[in-house]
Coordinates of C-alpha atoms and ligand atoms in Angstrom, one line a residue:
M4 CA -14.3 -7.8 14.9
T5 CA -11.6 -11.1 15.5
S6 CA -9.2 -11.1 12.3
P7 CA -9.5 -7.7 10.8
I8 CA -7.2 -6.9 7.8
L9 CA -4.7 -4.1 8.8
I10 CA -4.6 -1.4 6.1
T11 CA -2.3 1.5 6.2
G12 CA -3.3 5.0 4.8
T13 CA -7.2 5.3 4.4
N14 CA -8.0 8.5 4.8
K15 CA -8.4 9.1 1.5
R16 CA -8.2 8.6 -2.3
V17 CA -7.3 4.7 -2.7
G18 CA -6.8 3.6 0.5
L19 CA -10.4 5.3 1.6
Q20 CA -12.1 3.8 -1.1
L21 CA -10.0 0.3 -0.9
S22 CA -11.0 0.0 3.3
E23 CA -15.0 1.0 2.3
R24 CA -15.2 -1.9 -0.6
L25 CA -13.4 -4.2 1.6
A26 CA -15.8 -3.6 4.7
E27 CA -18.9 -3.4 2.2
A28 CA -17.8 -6.7 1.1
G29 CA -17.9 -8.4 4.6
F30 CA -14.1 -8.2 5.6
D31 CA -13.2 -6.4 9.0
V32 CA -10.9 -3.9 8.6
L33 CA -8.4 -1.8 10.6
A34 CA -7.9 1.3 9.5
V35 CA -4.3 3.1 10.2
N36 CA -4.1 6.5 9.6
R37 CA -1.6 9.7 11.1
S38 CA -4.7 11.9 11.3
P39 CA -8.3 11.7 12.4
A40 CA -10.3 8.7 10.6
A41 CA -12.7 9.9 7.2
G42 CA -15.4 8.2 6.7
H43 CA -17.6 5.7 9.1
H44 CA -18.4 1.8 8.6
P45 CA -19.7 -0.9 11.5
R46 CA -16.7 -3.1 10.1
I47 CA -13.9 -0.8 10.1
A48 CA -12.1 0.1 13.3
H49 CA -9.6 2.9 13.3
F50 CA -6.1 3.5 15.2
Q51 CA -4.4 6.7 14.8
A52 CA -0.7 6.3 14.3
D53 CA 2.3 8.1 12.4
L54 CA 4.2 5.4 10.7
R55 CA 7.4 7.7 10.7
S56 CA 7.4 7.4 14.4
T57 CA 9.2 4.3 16.1
E58 CA 7.0 4.7 19.2
E59 CA 3.5 5.6 17.4
R60 CA 4.5 2.1 15.2
N61 CA 5.3 0.2 18.2
A62 CA 2.0 1.4 20.1
L63 CA 0.2 0.4 17.1
I64 CA 2.1 -3.0 17.5
A65 CA 0.8 -3.4 21.0
F66 CA -2.8 -2.4 20.2
V67 CA -3.3 -5.2 17.8
R68 CA -1.6 -7.9 19.8
N69 CA -3.9 -7.1 22.7
S70 CA -6.8 -6.3 20.9
Y71 CA -7.0 -9.3 18.2
P72 CA -6.5 -13.3 18.2
S73 CA -5.3 -13.3 14.5
L74 CA -4.8 -11.0 11.6
R75 CA -6.9 -12.0 8.1
G76 CA -4.2 -9.8 6.2
I77 CA -1.9 -6.5 6.5
I78 CA -2.3 -4.4 3.3
H79 CA 0.9 -1.4 2.9
N80 CA -0.9 1.6 1.5
A81 CA 0.4 4.4 3.3
S82 CA 2.6 6.7 1.2
L83 CA 4.1 10.0 0.3
W84 CA 5.1 10.9 -2.9
L85 CA 7.8 13.6 -2.4
D86 CA 10.4 15.4 -4.2
D87 CA 14.1 14.3 -4.3
D88 CA 15.1 17.1 -1.1
L89 CA 17.3 15.7 1.3
D90 CA 15.2 15.0 4.4
N91 CA 12.6 13.2 1.9
L92 CA 14.5 10.2 1.4
D93 CA 14.3 9.1 5.1
T94 CA 10.8 10.1 5.3
M95 CA 10.0 7.8 2.4
F96 CA 12.0 5.0 3.6
R97 CA 10.6 5.1 7.2
I98 CA 6.9 4.8 5.6
H99 CA 7.8 2.7 2.5
V100 CA 10.2 0.4 4.0
E101 CA 10.8 0.6 7.9
A102 CA 7.2 0.5 8.7
P103 CA 6.4 -2.6 6.7
F104 CA 9.2 -4.5 7.6
H105 CA 8.3 -4.1 11.6
L106 CA 4.8 -4.7 11.2
N107 CA 5.2 -8.0 8.9
R108 CA 8.0 -9.1 11.3
E109 CA 6.1 -8.6 14.6
L110 CA 2.8 -9.4 13.4
G111 CA 3.3 -12.5 11.1
D112 CA 2.5 -14.9 14.3
L113 CA -1.1 -13.0 14.1
L114 CA -1.6 -13.8 10.4
R115 CA -0.3 -17.6 10.5
Q116 CA -3.4 -18.1 13.1
S117 CA -5.8 -16.9 10.1
A118 CA -6.8 -20.1 7.8
K119 CA -6.2 -17.7 4.9
A120 CA -3.3 -14.5 5.4
D121 CA -2.7 -12.3 3.0
I122 CA 0.3 -9.5 3.0
I123 CA -0.2 -7.0 0.2
H124 CA 2.7 -4.1 -0.5
I125 CA 1.6 -1.4 -2.8
C126 CA 4.7 -0.5 -4.9
D127 CA 4.8 1.3 -7.9
D128 CA 5.9 0.7 -11.4
S129 CA 8.1 3.1 -11.7
S130 CA 11.1 1.1 -9.4
S131 CA 11.1 -0.8 -12.5
R132 CA 12.7 2.1 -14.3
G133 CA 13.9 4.4 -11.9
S134 CA 12.3 8.2 -11.7
K135 CA 14.4 11.0 -12.9
S136 CA 12.0 13.6 -11.0
H137 CA 11.8 10.7 -7.7
V138 CA 14.7 9.2 -7.2
A139 CA 14.2 8.5 -3.4
Y140 CA 10.6 7.5 -4.0
A141 CA 11.0 4.8 -6.5
A142 CA 14.0 3.4 -4.5
T143 CA 11.9 2.9 -1.5
K144 CA 9.0 1.7 -3.6
A145 CA 11.6 -1.0 -4.9
A146 CA 13.0 -1.7 -1.7
L147 CA 9.0 -2.4 -0.3
Q148 CA 8.5 -4.8 -3.7
N149 CA 12.1 -6.4 -3.3
M150 CA 10.6 -7.5 0.7
T151 CA 7.7 -9.0 -0.9
L152 CA 10.1 -11.8 -2.1
S153 CA 12.1 -12.1 0.9
F154 CA 9.1 -12.5 3.1
A155 CA 7.0 -14.6 0.7
A156 CA 9.5 -17.3 0.6
L157 CA 9.9 -16.7 4.7
Y158 CA 5.8 -16.7 5.6
G159 CA 5.1 -19.2 2.9
P160 CA 3.2 -21.4 2.4
D161 CA 1.0 -19.6 5.5
V162 CA 0.9 -16.2 4.6
H163 CA 0.7 -15.2 0.8
V164 CA 3.0 -12.0 0.2
N165 CA 2.5 -10.4 -2.8
A166 CA 2.8 -6.6 -5.1
I167 CA 0.7 -4.5 -6.5
S168 CA 2.7 -1.9 -8.6
P169 CA 0.1 1.2 -10.4
G170 CA 1.4 3.2 -12.6
L171 CA -0.7 6.0 -12.5
L172 CA -3.9 6.0 -10.7
I173 CA -5.8 9.0 -9.7
F174 CA -3.9 12.6 -10.2
K175 CA -3.0 14.8 -7.3
E176 CA -5.8 17.1 -6.7
D177 CA -3.1 20.1 -7.7
S178 CA -1.7 18.6 -10.9
T179 CA -1.6 21.2 -13.9
P180 CA -3.6 20.0 -17.2
E181 CA -0.1 20.1 -18.8
Y182 CA 1.2 17.5 -16.2
Q183 CA -1.9 15.2 -16.5
A184 CA -1.6 15.0 -20.5
K185 CA 1.8 14.6 -20.6
A186 CA 1.8 11.3 -18.1
L187 CA -1.4 10.0 -19.8
N188 CA 0.5 10.0 -23.3
K189 CA 3.2 7.9 -21.4
A190 CA 0.8 4.5 -21.5
V191 CA -1.0 2.8 -24.1
L192 CA -4.2 3.0 -22.0
Q193 CA -4.4 7.2 -21.6
Y194 CA -7.0 7.8 -19.2
E195 CA -7.0 8.3 -15.7
P196 CA -8.7 4.8 -14.1
G197 CA -8.9 5.4 -10.6
A198 CA -8.4 3.6 -7.9
E199 CA -10.8 0.7 -9.0
P200 CA -7.9 -1.3 -10.9
L201 CA -6.2 -1.9 -7.5
I202 CA -9.1 -2.7 -6.2
Q203 CA -9.9 -5.6 -8.2
A204 CA -6.1 -6.8 -8.1
V205 CA -6.7 -6.5 -3.7
F206 CA -9.8 -8.6 -4.0
Y207 CA -8.3 -10.9 -6.5
L208 CA -5.0 -11.5 -3.9
L209 CA -7.6 -11.9 -0.9
E210 CA -9.5 -15.1 -3.2
S211 CA -5.8 -16.1 -4.5
N212 CA -4.8 -20.0 -3.3
Y213 CA -2.3 -19.7 -5.9
S214 CA -0.4 -16.4 -6.1
T215 CA 2.1 -15.7 -3.6
G216 CA 5.8 -13.8 -4.5
S217 CA 4.1 -11.9 -7.6
N218 CA 3.8 -8.6 -8.7
I219 CA 0.5 -7.3 -10.1
V220 CA 1.7 -4.3 -12.4
I221 CA -1.4 -2.1 -13.3
N222 CA 0.4 0.4 -15.7
G223 CA -1.7 0.8 -19.1
G224 CA 1.0 -0.4 -21.1
R225 CA 3.5 2.2 -19.7
H226 CA 6.0 -0.4 -20.2
L227 CA 5.6 -0.7 -23.8
R228 CA 5.8 3.6 -24.9
R229 CA 9.3 4.9 -25.0
N230 CA 8.5 8.6 -24.1
Ligands
NDP1 N1 -2.7 8.0 -7.2 C1 -1.6 7.3 -8.1 O1 -1.4 7.4 -9.4 C2 -0.2 6.2 -7.6 C3 -0.4 5.6 -6.3 N2 0.3 4.7 -6.1 C4 0.8 4.3 -4.4 O2 -0.6 3.7 -4.5 C5 -1.2 4.3 -2.8 C6 -2.1 4.5 -2.8 O3 -2.0 5.7 -3.6 P1 -2.7 7.3 -3.4 O4 -4.2 7.2 -2.6 O5 -3.1 8.5 -4.3 O6 -2.1 7.9 -1.9 P2 -1.6 9.3 -1.1 O7 -0.5 10.1 -1.1 O8 -3.0 10.0 -2.1 O9 -2.7 8.6 0.2 C7 -1.6 8.0 1.1 C8 -1.8 7.7 1.8 O10 -0.9 7.3 3.0 C9 -1.3 8.4 3.8 N3 0.2 8.3 5.2 C10 1.2 9.6 4.5 N4 2.2 9.4 5.4 C11 1.7 8.5 6.3 C12 2.1 8.3 7.6 N5 3.7 8.6 8.1 N6 1.7 7.4 8.5 C13 0.3 7.0 8.2 N7 -0.2 7.1 7.0 C14 0.5 8.5 6.5 C15 -2.0 9.2 3.7 O11 -2.1 10.4 5.0 P3 -2.4 11.6 5.0 O12 -3.5 12.3 4.5 O13 -2.4 12.6 6.6 O14 -0.9 12.2 4.4 C16 -3.0 8.2 3.1 O15 -4.1 8.3 3.6 C17 0.2 4.5 -2.7 O16 1.1 3.6 -1.6 C18 0.6 5.1 -4.0 O17 2.1 5.4 -3.4 C19 1.3 3.8 -7.1 C20 1.4 4.6 -8.4 C21 0.1 5.7 -9.0
LIG2 N1 1.6 8.0 -2.3 C1 1.4 8.8 -3.7 N2 2.5 7.9 -4.4 C2 2.0 8.3 -6.0 C3 1.2 9.4 -6.2 C4 0.1 9.6 -5.3 O1 -0.4 10.4 -5.3 N3 0.5 9.4 -4.1 N4 0.9 9.4 -7.6 C5 1.7 8.6 -8.8 C6 1.4 9.9 -9.4 O2 0.0 9.6 -10.0 C7 2.7 9.1 -10.7 O3 2.2 7.8 -10.8 C8 2.2 9.7 -12.3 O4 1.6 11.4 -12.1 C9 3.2 8.6 -8.3 N5 2.9 7.6 -6.9

């Protein structure tokens, strides 16, 4: 494994599917999780780190710097979709903002060693309009989206930095039929798409030679409806 794509939050749902599809396509992947790895693929190496922890984040950075001469990319997928209890803002800031900031800053030179290098921030379409029910989540995802612009300007043209902003991808396992019906009704394309649209957007960005500082919105036309 010479120049992997570092992906955070890969032990379930979108991150697990994304890491396996990238490995099947021939990319080497360094999968970072706070819990023991799920799944196995010869092209996927695993590192366990809770990105809320400064110490564990620093241990990850040290491991990467000691293990690889370069990085093909970093995909910041790790996330918690928490409500607005007071302690949750700090937690989501650590995961959505602080960890991507430090990983980008402290691994930028390894990205520059790769012939093509991409940073991809997985954001959220709710950042464009706010969220009454998840104020802190939307705000921290908006900060991650803003960092896309800063890092794209800072790291270009050697490293491309882009955002993907989904609306709905996969419902939580415990979401009720009533919640699901209400959420589906908010978009023009009223179905649960799964991880595939995000995976397609990642492959586009990894292949694109003319995208940086951009934001790919995947929301089923949510912005076209007023409810
Ligand atoms: N699902 C959807 O409909 C939508 C998703 N998105 C975004 O897409 C991305 C993937 O979504 P989805 O798969 O549903 O996300 P999930 O919430 O299901 O999973 C997120 C991943 O991040 C990991 N993670 C959480 N906290 C930490 C931490 N402190 N350190 C390391 N890893 C951590 C989780 O690990 P663990 O299992 O240990 O918690 C999990 O692997 C996320 O960024 C999400 O915000 C945006 C809009 C809609
Ligand atoms: N980390 C996560 N972020 C988000 C999730 C999720 O499950 N994990 N889910 C959503 C919802 O699908 C929402 O977009 C509509 O129900 C948003 N972010």
